[in-house]
Amino acid sequence: MQELKRIINYKRIILLLIVVTANIVFFLYGNKPVRDEDILNKENVAHEAYIENYHEEVNSIIDNADKLKKYSIFNKAGSFSFANILQTAKDFDRVKNVVLPEDEYKGVQVFTAYYYQYCFTMLVMMFVIYDMFVQRDNGMWSITYSCSNGRTLYAVKQTGIITVAGISTHTLIYWSTFVTAMVQRGGFKDLRNPVQTIEAFAKFTYPWSKIKYVAVLYLMSMMCIVALCIIIWGVFVMFRNRVYALVTMLIFAAVEQFIYSHIDIHSVWNGLHYINIIN
């Protein structure tokens, strides 16, 4: 508990509040509502057309999957192509009866497209991880590590601190960004409507409401952030030198960015595109 209080002190709380504010300002600046009437009219017409054609598109995908099953090159039981066809039809069958109303969708749209909030979260967590290194600098780590069960207790404590700090930081930044997006773009009244009212989710095959999608995204991103922070801490522990650890993490991030940007989703190496910290 004392170690947690040392790491999460009033200075870190002030830093967190500053970062939360900076994130909100950055979000508002990057997502200023369009005021031009011509652009707004074009967006409304395009969205209305999407809503009207949604079920036709879904039924078309299901029908095409059924047709492909009749061709001999695709209907070999156990083959990847046959399994993919069956899965496609099954996936889109879940959303064929989803009703899409005309609603205020832009709040969730801009929120789910805004990824910089995760960068702000990781910025705070890097300060936390740096603070955790003080024990190595002042020699206390050696004493703790040499005590009975010291290694286990040390690992459990550090993992717990990272987990608590990661969850707290991510929760505050994530939901403050969400509330800001909703207030900026028309409020919270349509969050129970299907997430498919947003065109970017036209191929999303779960009949979820927008608020359910946002909640699931929160949980998944929280687990990813905590896991990534533990990995970063592991690199710091392995090198026992903050400069070397930072250089290693920067090189790793650069490689991940290169892989994400240059490997096509249709490549045989597309697994590296999806299993990627950038993604």
Coordinates of C-alpha atoms in Angstrom, one line a residue:
M1 CA 0.0 0.0 0.0
Q2 CA 2.9 2.4 0.9
E3 CA 4.4 1.8 -2.6
L4 CA 1.1 2.5 -4.2
K5 CA 0.8 5.8 -2.3
R6 CA 4.3 6.7 -3.3
I7 CA 3.6 6.2 -7.0
I8 CA 0.1 7.6 -7.1
N9 CA 0.8 10.8 -5.2
Y10 CA -0.7 14.3 -5.5
K11 CA 1.9 15.2 -8.2
R12 CA 0.8 12.3 -10.4
I13 CA -2.9 13.1 -9.8
I14 CA -2.2 16.7 -11.0
L15 CA -0.3 15.3 -14.0
L16 CA -3.3 13.0 -14.7
L17 CA -5.7 15.9 -14.6
I18 CA -3.5 18.0 -16.9
V19 CA -3.3 15.1 -19.4
V20 CA -7.1 14.5 -19.2
T21 CA -7.6 18.2 -20.0
A22 CA -5.1 18.2 -22.8
N23 CA -6.7 15.1 -24.3
I24 CA -10.2 16.7 -24.2
V25 CA -8.8 19.9 -25.8
F26 CA -7.0 17.8 -28.5
F27 CA -10.2 15.9 -29.2
L28 CA -12.4 19.0 -29.5
Y29 CA -9.8 20.7 -31.8
G30 CA -9.5 17.6 -34.0
N31 CA -13.3 17.0 -34.2
K32 CA -14.8 20.4 -34.7
P33 CA -18.3 20.0 -36.1
V34 CA -18.8 20.9 -39.8
R35 CA -20.7 24.2 -40.3
D36 CA -20.8 24.3 -44.1
E37 CA -24.5 23.6 -45.1
D38 CA -23.5 22.0 -48.4
I39 CA -21.2 19.5 -46.7
L40 CA -23.8 18.8 -44.1
N41 CA -26.5 18.1 -46.7
K42 CA -24.2 15.7 -48.6
E43 CA -23.4 13.9 -45.4
N44 CA -27.1 13.6 -44.5
V45 CA -28.0 12.3 -48.0
A46 CA -25.2 9.8 -47.9
H47 CA -26.2 8.6 -44.4
E48 CA -29.9 8.3 -45.4
A49 CA -28.9 6.2 -48.5
Y50 CA -26.7 4.0 -46.3
I51 CA -29.6 3.4 -43.8
E52 CA -32.0 2.6 -46.7
N53 CA -29.7 0.2 -48.4
Y54 CA -28.3 -1.6 -45.3
H55 CA -30.6 -4.6 -45.3
E56 CA -30.3 -5.0 -49.0
E57 CA -26.5 -5.1 -48.6
V58 CA -26.7 -7.6 -45.8
N59 CA -29.1 -9.9 -47.7
S60 CA -26.9 -9.6 -50.7
I61 CA -23.9 -10.9 -48.7
I62 CA -25.9 -13.8 -47.3
D63 CA -27.2 -14.7 -50.8
N64 CA -23.8 -14.5 -52.3
A65 CA -22.5 -16.9 -49.6
D66 CA -25.3 -19.3 -50.4
K67 CA -24.5 -19.2 -54.1
L68 CA -20.8 -19.8 -53.6
K69 CA -21.5 -23.0 -51.7
K70 CA -22.9 -24.4 -54.9
Y71 CA -19.6 -24.2 -56.8
S72 CA -17.4 -27.2 -56.5
I73 CA -14.2 -25.2 -56.0
F74 CA -15.7 -23.7 -52.8
N75 CA -17.9 -26.5 -51.3
K76 CA -15.2 -28.9 -50.3
A77 CA -16.0 -29.9 -46.7
G78 CA -13.2 -29.0 -44.3
S79 CA -11.5 -26.5 -46.6
F80 CA -10.8 -22.9 -45.5
S81 CA -12.9 -21.4 -48.3
F82 CA -16.0 -23.5 -47.4
A83 CA -15.6 -22.7 -43.7
N84 CA -15.2 -19.0 -44.5
I85 CA -18.4 -19.0 -46.6
L86 CA -20.4 -20.8 -43.9
Q87 CA -19.1 -18.4 -41.3
T88 CA -19.8 -15.3 -43.4
A89 CA -23.5 -16.4 -43.9
K90 CA -23.8 -17.2 -40.2
D91 CA -22.2 -13.8 -39.1
F92 CA -24.4 -11.6 -41.2
D93 CA -27.5 -13.7 -40.4
R94 CA -27.2 -12.2 -36.9
V95 CA -27.8 -8.7 -38.1
K96 CA -30.3 -9.2 -41.0
N97 CA -33.2 -8.1 -38.8
V98 CA -31.5 -5.2 -37.1
V99 CA -33.6 -2.0 -37.4
L100 CA -31.7 1.1 -38.2
P101 CA -33.4 4.4 -37.3
E102 CA -32.3 7.8 -38.3
D103 CA -30.6 9.1 -35.2
E104 CA -27.7 11.2 -33.8
Y105 CA -24.8 8.9 -34.6
K106 CA -21.8 11.3 -34.9
G107 CA -20.9 11.3 -31.2
V108 CA -20.1 7.6 -31.1
Q109 CA -18.6 7.8 -34.6
V110 CA -16.0 10.4 -33.7
F111 CA -15.3 8.8 -30.3
T112 CA -14.6 5.4 -31.8
A113 CA -12.4 6.9 -34.5
Y114 CA -10.3 8.8 -31.9
Y115 CA -7.3 6.8 -31.0
Y116 CA -5.1 9.5 -29.4
Q117 CA -6.7 8.9 -26.0
Y118 CA -4.7 5.7 -25.7
C119 CA -1.5 7.6 -26.4
F120 CA -2.3 10.1 -23.6
T121 CA -3.0 7.1 -21.3
M122 CA 0.3 5.5 -22.2
L123 CA 2.1 8.9 -21.6
V124 CA 0.8 8.9 -18.0
M125 CA 1.7 5.3 -17.5
M126 CA 5.3 5.9 -18.7
F127 CA 5.7 8.4 -15.8
V128 CA 4.3 5.7 -13.4
I129 CA 6.8 3.1 -14.7
Y130 CA 9.6 5.6 -14.4
D131 CA 8.7 6.3 -10.8
M132 CA 8.7 2.6 -10.1
F133 CA 12.3 2.5 -11.1
V134 CA 13.4 4.7 -8.1
Q135 CA 13.8 1.6 -6.0
R136 CA 16.6 0.5 -8.4
D137 CA 18.3 3.9 -8.3
N138 CA 18.3 4.2 -4.5
G139 CA 19.3 0.6 -3.8
M140 CA 16.1 -0.5 -2.0
W141 CA 15.4 -3.0 -4.8
S142 CA 18.5 -5.0 -3.9
I143 CA 17.4 -5.2 -0.3
T144 CA 13.9 -6.2 -1.1
Y145 CA 15.0 -8.7 -3.8
S146 CA 17.4 -10.5 -1.4
C147 CA 14.8 -11.0 1.4
S148 CA 12.8 -14.2 1.9
N149 CA 10.1 -14.3 -0.8
G150 CA 11.3 -10.8 -1.9
R151 CA 11.3 -11.6 -5.6
T152 CA 7.7 -12.9 -5.5
L153 CA 6.4 -10.0 -3.3
Y154 CA 8.2 -7.5 -5.5
A155 CA 6.7 -8.9 -8.7
V156 CA 3.2 -9.0 -7.2
K157 CA 3.4 -5.5 -5.9
Q158 CA 4.7 -4.0 -9.1
T159 CA 2.1 -5.8 -11.2
G160 CA -0.6 -4.7 -8.8
I161 CA 0.5 -1.0 -9.0
I162 CA 0.7 -1.1 -12.8
T163 CA -2.8 -2.7 -13.0
V164 CA -4.4 -0.2 -10.6
A165 CA -2.7 2.8 -12.2
G166 CA -3.5 1.5 -15.7
I167 CA -7.2 0.9 -15.0
S168 CA -7.6 4.3 -13.2
T169 CA -5.9 6.3 -15.9
H170 CA -7.6 4.6 -18.7
T171 CA -11.0 4.8 -17.1
L172 CA -10.7 8.6 -16.5
I173 CA -9.4 9.4 -19.9
Y174 CA -11.7 7.1 -21.8
W175 CA -15.0 8.1 -20.2
S176 CA -14.1 11.8 -20.1
T177 CA -13.5 11.6 -23.9
F178 CA -16.8 9.8 -24.4
V179 CA -18.8 12.3 -22.4
T180 CA -17.2 15.1 -24.3
A181 CA -18.0 13.5 -27.6
M182 CA -21.6 13.0 -26.6
V183 CA -22.1 16.5 -25.3
Q184 CA -20.5 18.0 -28.4
R185 CA -22.5 15.9 -30.8
G186 CA -26.1 15.9 -29.5
G187 CA -26.3 14.1 -26.2
F188 CA -26.9 10.6 -25.0
K189 CA -30.5 9.8 -26.1
D190 CA -29.7 7.5 -29.0
L191 CA -27.1 5.2 -27.3
R192 CA -29.5 2.3 -27.2
N193 CA -29.8 2.2 -31.0
P194 CA -27.8 -0.3 -33.0
V195 CA -24.1 0.6 -33.6
Q196 CA -24.8 -0.2 -37.3
T197 CA -26.4 3.2 -37.7
I198 CA -22.8 4.3 -38.1
E199 CA -21.6 3.5 -41.6
A200 CA -18.1 2.5 -40.4
F201 CA -19.9 -0.5 -38.6
A202 CA -21.7 -1.7 -41.7
K203 CA -19.8 -4.9 -41.6
F204 CA -20.0 -5.3 -37.9
T205 CA -21.9 -8.6 -37.4
Y206 CA -23.1 -8.4 -33.8
P207 CA -26.5 -6.8 -33.0
W208 CA -25.1 -4.5 -30.3
S209 CA -26.3 -1.1 -29.2
K210 CA -23.9 1.8 -29.4
I211 CA -23.4 1.9 -25.6
K212 CA -22.7 -1.8 -25.4
Y213 CA -20.0 -1.5 -28.1
V214 CA -18.5 1.4 -26.2
A215 CA -18.5 -0.6 -23.0
V216 CA -16.9 -3.6 -24.6
L217 CA -14.3 -1.5 -26.3
Y218 CA -13.5 0.1 -22.9
L219 CA -12.9 -3.4 -21.3
M220 CA -10.9 -4.7 -24.2
S221 CA -8.7 -1.5 -24.5
M222 CA -8.2 -1.5 -20.7
M223 CA -6.9 -5.1 -20.8
C224 CA -4.6 -4.3 -23.7
I225 CA -3.2 -1.2 -22.0
V226 CA -2.5 -3.0 -18.7
A227 CA -0.9 -5.9 -20.6
L228 CA 1.3 -3.5 -22.6
C229 CA 2.3 -1.6 -19.5
I230 CA 3.4 -4.8 -17.8
I231 CA 5.4 -5.8 -20.9
I232 CA 7.1 -2.3 -20.9
W233 CA 7.9 -2.7 -17.2
G234 CA 9.3 -6.2 -18.0
V235 CA 11.6 -4.6 -20.6
F236 CA 12.7 -2.0 -18.0
V237 CA 13.4 -4.7 -15.5
M238 CA 15.3 -6.8 -18.0
F239 CA 17.7 -4.0 -19.1
R240 CA 18.0 -2.4 -15.6
N241 CA 18.7 0.8 -17.4
R242 CA 16.0 3.3 -18.3
V243 CA 17.8 4.7 -21.4
Y244 CA 18.4 1.2 -22.9
A245 CA 14.8 0.2 -22.1
L246 CA 13.4 3.4 -23.8
V247 CA 15.6 2.9 -26.9
T248 CA 14.5 -0.7 -27.1
M249 CA 10.8 0.2 -26.8
L250 CA 11.2 3.0 -29.5
I251 CA 12.8 0.5 -31.9
F252 CA 10.1 -2.0 -31.2
A253 CA 7.3 0.6 -31.7
A254 CA 9.0 1.7 -35.0
V255 CA 9.1 -1.9 -36.3
E256 CA 5.5 -2.5 -35.3
Q257 CA 4.5 0.7 -37.1
F258 CA 6.4 -0.4 -40.2
I259 CA 4.8 -3.8 -40.2
Y260 CA 1.3 -2.4 -39.7
S261 CA 1.7 0.1 -42.5
H262 CA 3.4 -2.2 -45.1
I263 CA 1.8 -5.6 -44.7
D264 CA -1.5 -5.8 -46.6
I265 CA -4.5 -7.4 -44.9
H266 CA -4.6 -9.9 -47.8
S267 CA -1.0 -11.0 -47.3
V268 CA -0.1 -14.4 -46.0
W269 CA 1.6 -12.4 -43.2
N270 CA -1.5 -10.5 -42.3
G271 CA -1.5 -11.9 -38.8
L272 CA 1.4 -9.5 -38.1
H273 CA -0.8 -6.7 -39.2
Y274 CA -3.6 -7.6 -36.8
I275 CA -1.6 -8.8 -33.8
N276 CA 0.2 -5.5 -33.5
I277 CA 0.4 -2.8 -30.8
I278 CA -0.4 -0.1 -33.4
N279 CA -3.6 -2.0 -34.4

